[in-house]
Structures are given as structure tokens and as C-alpha cells.
Coordinates of C-alpha atoms in Angstrom, one line a residue:
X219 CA 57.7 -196.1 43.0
X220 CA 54.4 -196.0 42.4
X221 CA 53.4 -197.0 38.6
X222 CA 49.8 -197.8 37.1
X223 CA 48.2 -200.9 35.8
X224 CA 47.6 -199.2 32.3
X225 CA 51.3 -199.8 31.8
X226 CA 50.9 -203.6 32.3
X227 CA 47.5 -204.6 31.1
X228 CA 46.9 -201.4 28.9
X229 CA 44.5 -198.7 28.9
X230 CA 42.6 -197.3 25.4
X231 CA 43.4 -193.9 24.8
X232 CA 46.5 -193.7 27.7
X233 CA 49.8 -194.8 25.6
X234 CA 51.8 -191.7 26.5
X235 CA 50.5 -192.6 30.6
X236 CA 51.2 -196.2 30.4
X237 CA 54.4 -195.8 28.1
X238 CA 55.7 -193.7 31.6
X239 CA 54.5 -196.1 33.8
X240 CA 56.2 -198.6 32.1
X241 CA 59.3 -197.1 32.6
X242 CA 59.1 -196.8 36.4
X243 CA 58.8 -200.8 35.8
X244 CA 61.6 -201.5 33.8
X245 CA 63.9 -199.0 36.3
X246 CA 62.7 -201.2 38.8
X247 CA 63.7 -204.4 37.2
X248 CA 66.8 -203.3 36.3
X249 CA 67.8 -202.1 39.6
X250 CA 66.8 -205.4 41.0
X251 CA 68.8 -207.2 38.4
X252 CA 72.1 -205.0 39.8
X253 CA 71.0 -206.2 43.3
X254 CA 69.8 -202.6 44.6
X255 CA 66.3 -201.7 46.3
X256 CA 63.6 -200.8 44.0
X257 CA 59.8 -202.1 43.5
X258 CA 57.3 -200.4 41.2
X259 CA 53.8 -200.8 42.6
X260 CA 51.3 -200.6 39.5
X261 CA 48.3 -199.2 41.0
X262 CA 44.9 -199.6 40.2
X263 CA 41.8 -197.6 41.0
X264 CA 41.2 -196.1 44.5
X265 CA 37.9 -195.4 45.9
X266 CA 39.3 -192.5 47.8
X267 CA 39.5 -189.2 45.2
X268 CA 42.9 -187.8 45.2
X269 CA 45.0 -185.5 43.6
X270 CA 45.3 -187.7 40.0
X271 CA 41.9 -189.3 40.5
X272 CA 39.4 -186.3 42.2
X273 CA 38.5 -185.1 38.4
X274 CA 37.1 -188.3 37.3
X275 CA 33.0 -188.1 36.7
X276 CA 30.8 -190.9 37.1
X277 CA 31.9 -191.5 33.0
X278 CA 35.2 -192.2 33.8
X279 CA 34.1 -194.5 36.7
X280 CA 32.0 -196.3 34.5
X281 CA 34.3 -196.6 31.5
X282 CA 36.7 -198.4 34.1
X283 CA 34.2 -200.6 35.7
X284 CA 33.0 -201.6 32.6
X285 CA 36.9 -202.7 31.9
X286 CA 37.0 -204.7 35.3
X287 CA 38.5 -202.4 37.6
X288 CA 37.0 -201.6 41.1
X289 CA 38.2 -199.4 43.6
X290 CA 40.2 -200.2 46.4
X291 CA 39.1 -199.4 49.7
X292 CA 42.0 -197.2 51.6
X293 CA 42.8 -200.0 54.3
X294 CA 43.0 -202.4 52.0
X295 CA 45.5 -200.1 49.5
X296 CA 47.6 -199.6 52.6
X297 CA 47.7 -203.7 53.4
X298 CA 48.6 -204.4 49.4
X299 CA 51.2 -201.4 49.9
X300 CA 52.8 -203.3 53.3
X301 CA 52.9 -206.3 51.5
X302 CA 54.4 -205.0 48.3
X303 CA 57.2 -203.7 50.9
X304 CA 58.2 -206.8 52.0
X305 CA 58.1 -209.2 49.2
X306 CA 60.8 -209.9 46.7
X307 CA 59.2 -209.0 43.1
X308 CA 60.3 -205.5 41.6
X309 CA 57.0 -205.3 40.3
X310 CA 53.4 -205.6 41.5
X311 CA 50.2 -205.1 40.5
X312 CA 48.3 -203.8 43.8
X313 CA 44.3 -203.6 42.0
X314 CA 40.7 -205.2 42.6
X315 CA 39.8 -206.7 39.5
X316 CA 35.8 -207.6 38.6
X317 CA 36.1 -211.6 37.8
X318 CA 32.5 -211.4 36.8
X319 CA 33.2 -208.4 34.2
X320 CA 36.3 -210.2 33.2
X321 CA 34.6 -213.6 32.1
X322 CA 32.3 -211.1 29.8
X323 CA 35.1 -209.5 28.2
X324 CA 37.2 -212.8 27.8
X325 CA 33.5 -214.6 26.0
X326 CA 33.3 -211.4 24.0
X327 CA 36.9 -211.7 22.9
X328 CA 37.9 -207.9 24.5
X329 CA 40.1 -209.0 27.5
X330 CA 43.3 -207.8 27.7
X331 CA 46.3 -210.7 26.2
X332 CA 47.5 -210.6 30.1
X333 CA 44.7 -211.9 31.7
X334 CA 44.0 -214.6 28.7
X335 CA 45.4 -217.0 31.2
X336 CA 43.2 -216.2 34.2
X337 CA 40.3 -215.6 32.1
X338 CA 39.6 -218.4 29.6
X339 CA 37.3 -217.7 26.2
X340 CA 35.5 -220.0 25.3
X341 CA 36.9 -221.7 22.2
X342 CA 34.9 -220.6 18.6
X343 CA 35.2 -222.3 15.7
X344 CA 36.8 -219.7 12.9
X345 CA 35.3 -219.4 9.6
X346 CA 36.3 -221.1 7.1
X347 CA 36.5 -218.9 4.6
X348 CA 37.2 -215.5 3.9
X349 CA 38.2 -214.3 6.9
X350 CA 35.5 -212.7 10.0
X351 CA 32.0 -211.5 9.0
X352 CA 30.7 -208.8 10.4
X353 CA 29.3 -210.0 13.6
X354 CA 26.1 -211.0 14.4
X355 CA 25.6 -210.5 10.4
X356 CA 24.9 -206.7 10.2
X357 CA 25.4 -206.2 6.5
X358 CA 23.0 -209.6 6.3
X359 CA 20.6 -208.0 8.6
X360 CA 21.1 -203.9 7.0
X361 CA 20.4 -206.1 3.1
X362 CA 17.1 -207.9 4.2
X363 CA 15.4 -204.2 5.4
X364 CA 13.7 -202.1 3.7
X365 CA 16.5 -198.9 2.0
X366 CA 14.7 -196.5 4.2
X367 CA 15.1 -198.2 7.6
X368 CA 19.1 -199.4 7.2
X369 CA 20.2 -195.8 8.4
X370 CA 17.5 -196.1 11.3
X371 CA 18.6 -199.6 12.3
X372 CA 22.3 -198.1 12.4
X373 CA 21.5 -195.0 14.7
X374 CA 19.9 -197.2 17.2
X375 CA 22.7 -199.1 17.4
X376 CA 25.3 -195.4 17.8
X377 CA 22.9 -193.9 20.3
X378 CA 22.6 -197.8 22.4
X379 CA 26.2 -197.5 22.6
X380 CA 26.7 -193.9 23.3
X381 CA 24.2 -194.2 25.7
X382 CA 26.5 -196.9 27.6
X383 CA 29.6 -195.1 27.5
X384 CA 27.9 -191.5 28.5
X385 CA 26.1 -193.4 31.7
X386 CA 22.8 -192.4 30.5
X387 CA 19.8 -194.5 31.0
X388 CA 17.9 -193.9 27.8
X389 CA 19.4 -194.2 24.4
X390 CA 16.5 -191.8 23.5
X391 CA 17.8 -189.1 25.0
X392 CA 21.0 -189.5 22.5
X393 CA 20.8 -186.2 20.1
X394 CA 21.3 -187.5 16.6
X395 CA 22.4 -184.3 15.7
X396 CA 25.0 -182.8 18.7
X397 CA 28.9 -183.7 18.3
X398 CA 29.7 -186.3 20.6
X399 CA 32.9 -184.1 22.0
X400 CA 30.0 -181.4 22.9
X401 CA 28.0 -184.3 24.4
X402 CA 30.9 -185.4 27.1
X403 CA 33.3 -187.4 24.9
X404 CA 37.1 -187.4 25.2
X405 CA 40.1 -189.8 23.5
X406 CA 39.3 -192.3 26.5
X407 CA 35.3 -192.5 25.8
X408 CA 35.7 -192.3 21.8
X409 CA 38.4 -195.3 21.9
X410 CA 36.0 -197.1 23.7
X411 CA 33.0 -196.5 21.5
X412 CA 35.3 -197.0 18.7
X413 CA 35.8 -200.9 20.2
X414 CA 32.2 -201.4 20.6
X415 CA 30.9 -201.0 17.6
X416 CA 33.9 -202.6 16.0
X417 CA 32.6 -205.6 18.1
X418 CA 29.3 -205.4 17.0
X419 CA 29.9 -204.9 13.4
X420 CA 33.0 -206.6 12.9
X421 CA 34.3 -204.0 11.1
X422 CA 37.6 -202.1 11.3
X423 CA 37.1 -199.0 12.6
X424 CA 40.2 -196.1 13.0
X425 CA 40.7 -195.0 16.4
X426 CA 39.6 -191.5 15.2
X427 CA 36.3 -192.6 13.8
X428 CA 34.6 -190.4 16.3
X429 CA 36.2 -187.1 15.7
X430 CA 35.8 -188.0 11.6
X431 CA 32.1 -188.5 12.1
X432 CA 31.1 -186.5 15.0
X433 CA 27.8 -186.7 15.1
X434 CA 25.5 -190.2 15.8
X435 CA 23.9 -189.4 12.3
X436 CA 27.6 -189.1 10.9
X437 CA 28.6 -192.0 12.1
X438 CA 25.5 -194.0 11.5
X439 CA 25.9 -193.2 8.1
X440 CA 29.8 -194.2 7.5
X441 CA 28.8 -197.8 9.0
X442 CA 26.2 -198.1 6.3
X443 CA 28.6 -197.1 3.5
X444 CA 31.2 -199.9 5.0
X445 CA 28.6 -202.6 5.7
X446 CA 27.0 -202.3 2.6
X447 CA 28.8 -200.4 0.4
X448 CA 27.0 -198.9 -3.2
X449 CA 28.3 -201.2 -6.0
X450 CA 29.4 -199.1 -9.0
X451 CA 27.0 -198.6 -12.1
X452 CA 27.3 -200.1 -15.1
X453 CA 28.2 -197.4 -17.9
X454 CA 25.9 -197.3 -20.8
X455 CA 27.3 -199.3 -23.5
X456 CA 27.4 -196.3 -26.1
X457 CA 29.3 -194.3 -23.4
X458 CA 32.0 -197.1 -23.0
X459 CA 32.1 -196.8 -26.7
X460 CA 32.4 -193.3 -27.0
X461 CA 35.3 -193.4 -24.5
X462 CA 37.2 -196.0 -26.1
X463 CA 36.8 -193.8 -29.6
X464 CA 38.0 -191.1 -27.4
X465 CA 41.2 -192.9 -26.4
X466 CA 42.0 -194.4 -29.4
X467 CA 41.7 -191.0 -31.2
X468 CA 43.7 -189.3 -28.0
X469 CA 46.6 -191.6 -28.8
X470 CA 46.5 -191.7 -32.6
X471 CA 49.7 -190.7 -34.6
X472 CA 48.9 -187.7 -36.5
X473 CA 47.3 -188.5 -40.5
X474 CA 47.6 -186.8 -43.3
X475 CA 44.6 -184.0 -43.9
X476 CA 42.2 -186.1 -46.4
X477 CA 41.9 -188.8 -43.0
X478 CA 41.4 -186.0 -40.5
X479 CA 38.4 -184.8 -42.4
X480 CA 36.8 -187.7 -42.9
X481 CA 37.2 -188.4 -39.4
X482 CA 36.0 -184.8 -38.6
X483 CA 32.9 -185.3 -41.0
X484 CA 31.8 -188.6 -40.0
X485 CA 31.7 -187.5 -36.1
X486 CA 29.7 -184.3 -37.0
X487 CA 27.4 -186.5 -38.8
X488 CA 27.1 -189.1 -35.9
X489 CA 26.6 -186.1 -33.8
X490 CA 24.0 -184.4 -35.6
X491 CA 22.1 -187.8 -35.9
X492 CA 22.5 -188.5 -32.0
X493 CA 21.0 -184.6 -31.4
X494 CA 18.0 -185.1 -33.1
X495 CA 15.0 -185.1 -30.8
X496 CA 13.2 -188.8 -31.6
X497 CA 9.8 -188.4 -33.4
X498 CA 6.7 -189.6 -31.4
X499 CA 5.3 -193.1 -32.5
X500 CA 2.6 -192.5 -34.6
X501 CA -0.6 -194.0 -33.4
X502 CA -2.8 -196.5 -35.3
X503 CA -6.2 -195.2 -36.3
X504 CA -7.9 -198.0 -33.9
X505 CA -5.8 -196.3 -30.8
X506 CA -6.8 -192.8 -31.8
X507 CA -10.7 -193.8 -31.9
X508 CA -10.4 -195.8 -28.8
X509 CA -8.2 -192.7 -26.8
X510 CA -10.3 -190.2 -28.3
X511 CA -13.1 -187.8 -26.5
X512 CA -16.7 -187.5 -27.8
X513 CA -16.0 -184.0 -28.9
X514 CA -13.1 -185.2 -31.2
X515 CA -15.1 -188.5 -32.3
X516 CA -17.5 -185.6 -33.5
X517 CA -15.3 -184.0 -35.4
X518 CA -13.4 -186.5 -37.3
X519 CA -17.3 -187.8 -38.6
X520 CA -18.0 -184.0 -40.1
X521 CA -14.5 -183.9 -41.5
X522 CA -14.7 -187.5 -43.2
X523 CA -18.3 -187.2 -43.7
X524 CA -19.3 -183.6 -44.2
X525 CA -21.7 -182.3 -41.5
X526 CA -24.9 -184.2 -40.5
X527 CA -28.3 -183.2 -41.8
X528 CA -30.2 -181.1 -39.7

């Protein structure tokens, strides 16, 4: 039977794929356990396009090599098939795996749990408190800029990223502005974007972060509301006030008239005294002489005085 490796070390964005693959595996073990012929081989990539593999764009090629798969040659995915035939597991995993790309993911923490054990990370100390930061300290990094840079620093990052997943060469040519479905991306490339800026924020990021926030702006902008978050105002003290009266009189039991009027009265009265528009500050004779023009310093001395002698 011939099975895939996203069944046994997983594949973003494939569950329905690998959850059928995985069948063909268990069949296979079970039919071994009951002493009957049966091996599943769970392929991995081969460099020869076919029927389930000739759609695949250089984005998909990429996304996969930057997981750790190469291609297998056809001679040698007819020698891994020969020897599949004649050994005794129910299960193989016929696939070229990138060691060097592996040891990356394991140091970043992104390898798959099955290959833990052939690809060691190295060991971090965890923080001690309260839990993971966001790595490499974005909000710490997004705090100490200037307001007006924080959503620029943030893009960068979305279009870098983008960039690497789309296969293009210059983050610049990223449009802040087009939907990243428009731009090439599919489940596969937006769970994989999804993971890397998860890793380089250290934030927890849905699956369908990309499709909520479809453009890089978008999505810019959510990271900045989750890494640094607006802290809620303060309410004015006499509108806390005002809404505790407001409860208070919301849930009163119901008084007799002469109370309901006074009650009435003394809010119209705090009312009216609230509308009044405050009087300007009257200024001091020394501030109006040093504020005034020549023209007025003229006529306050024939007003005062009476008009100068000719």
C-alpha cells in the first residue's frame, strides 16, 4: 500500500491526507498482527512529477524543503521500494530527509515530536516565571520605539516572512495592501506563516489568522494589538460618580412623592449648575497693561485721563 509520511511525522494544513494515510498504516499492522501479507510504504517526496505531485509550484517545493524533505531520485525510490518488499516491518517510511534543515528546526524548537530522538535541541533553560515571553522580546522591543514606527517594525517582519514562504527574493516586493490568498497563499502556506510568526513573537496565533487578517497591513496590525495591547482609561472621577448615583437610583425601592421631588429638584439643580459655561478668569490690571497694544494703551490714558492737550 502506498501511504505518506504526513501520516507519521505530520504535515500543517493535511489532517484529512494524513488522517487517510494513517489508516493504510494501521490496516497494515493489523493485518500483520493476524499473520497475513501487508506493508504500508509512507512515501516521501519524489523528484519525478507525477499524477499527485505534477501540480506542485516551486511554493510548494519550497515549503517542503524548508520542513526537511528532499526528493528522491527514481532509482533510488525503486531500491527503498525492493527493500520495503522484502523486509519484515508493516510499515516504512521510504523518504530523504535534510539532517542539516532538521538540526535548524530541532534548535528552533519546530521539529516534529518523531524525530526529537534523531534530532536533539539543544537544552534552554525555561523562565522562571510567568510562563514564555514573546520571543526575542517583541513587545520589549515594539514599547522602546517611537508610536509611529511599532506598526512599521511589525510589517517588516509580515512581508520578511511572506516573502519566505511565497519564494520571493525581496520582502519589498510584498504589497501591504493585496490579500495574501490573491497573492499565492493556500491552507498549507497560511499554516506555515501562521508558525513563523508564532515563533518569532511568541504569541498564540489561530490557525486562521491569515484568512481573519488578510492583508500584511491587517495582520501587522492584530500583532501590535496582542503584543502591546491599549490599557483601558481611567474614567473621570465625577463620571464614576455619576454612574454609581445612576445604579443606586436604578435599584431604589420606590419612595413616597415628597422624596421623589427632592431628588428630582436637587438633580435639575446639579444639572443646571454643571451646564453653565465657566466664566473667563478675570485678568489683573498689571496683565492687561503688559498684554495690551499701543493703540489700546492709548485709549485707556484718554478714558482715565481725558484727552491730551493739543
Amino acid at each position: 500500500m502506498f501511504s505518506s509520511a504526513a501520516a507519521t511525522v505530520g504535515s500543517p494544513g493535511q489532517a484529512n491526507y494524513a488522517a487517510a494515510n494513517a489508516f493504510l498504516d494501521a490496516l497494515a499492522h493489523r493485518r500483520h498482527r493476524e499473520g497475513l501479507p501487508a506493508v504500508s510504504m509512507a512515501w516521501g517526496l519524489w523528484e519525478d512529477a507525477s499524477g499527485m505531485t505534477g501540480h506542485l509550484a516551486d511554493t510548494d517545493h519550497g515549503r517542503m524543503a524548508r520542513g526537511g524533505v528532499r526528493p528522491l531520485a527514481a532509482d533510488t525510490g525503486l531500491a527503498l521500494f525492493d527493500r520495503a518488499l522484502t523486509g519484515a516491518d508493516p510499515v516504512v517510511v521510504p523518504a530523504l530527509l535534510d539532517t542539516a534543515t532538521l538540526r535548524e528546526r530541532a534548535a528552533a524548537g519546530t521539529l516534529p515530536a518523531l524525530l526529537t530522538r534523531l534530532f536533539r535541541a539543544p537544552v534552554r533553560r525555561a523562565a522562571q516565571a510567568g510562563g514564555a515571553a514573546p520571543a526575542a522580546g517583541w513587545d520589549r522591543k515594539l514599547a522602546a520605539l517611537p508610536p509611529e514606527d511599532r506598526h512599521r517594525a511589525l510589517l517588516d517582519l509580515v512581508r520578511a516572512h511572506v516573502a519566505t514562504v511565497l519564494g520571493y527574493p525581496d520582502p519589498g516586493t510584498v504589497d501591504d495592501q493585496r490579500p495574501l490568498k490573491d497573492a499565492g497563499f493556500d491552507s498549507l502556506t497560511a499554516v506555515e506563516l501562521r508558525n513563523r510568526l508564532a515563533e518569532a513573537t511568541g504569541l498564540r496565533l489561530p490557525t486562521t489568522v491569515v484568512f481573519d487578517h488578510p492583508t500584511p497591513e491587517d495582520l501587522a496590525r492584530h500583532l501590535l494589538a496582542r503584543l502591546l495591547p491599549e490599557e483601558p482609561s481611567v474614567p473621570d472621577p465625577a463620571l464614576a460618580e455619576l454612574s454609581r448615583v445612576e445604579a443606586v437610583l436604578a435599584g431604589a425601592v420606590p419612595v413616597d412623592d415628597a422624596v421623589r421631588r427632592e431628588v428630582v429638584q436637587r438633580l435639575e439643580t446639579l444639572a443646571a449648575t454643571w451646564g453653565r459655561t465657566p466664566e473667563p478668569a478675570r485678568r489683573s490690571a498689571a496683565q492687561e497693561i503688559a498684554e495690551a497694544t499701543p493703540d489700546e494703551l492709548f485709549a485707556l490714558i484718554d478714558n482715565d485721563y481725558g484727552p491730551s492737550a493739543p
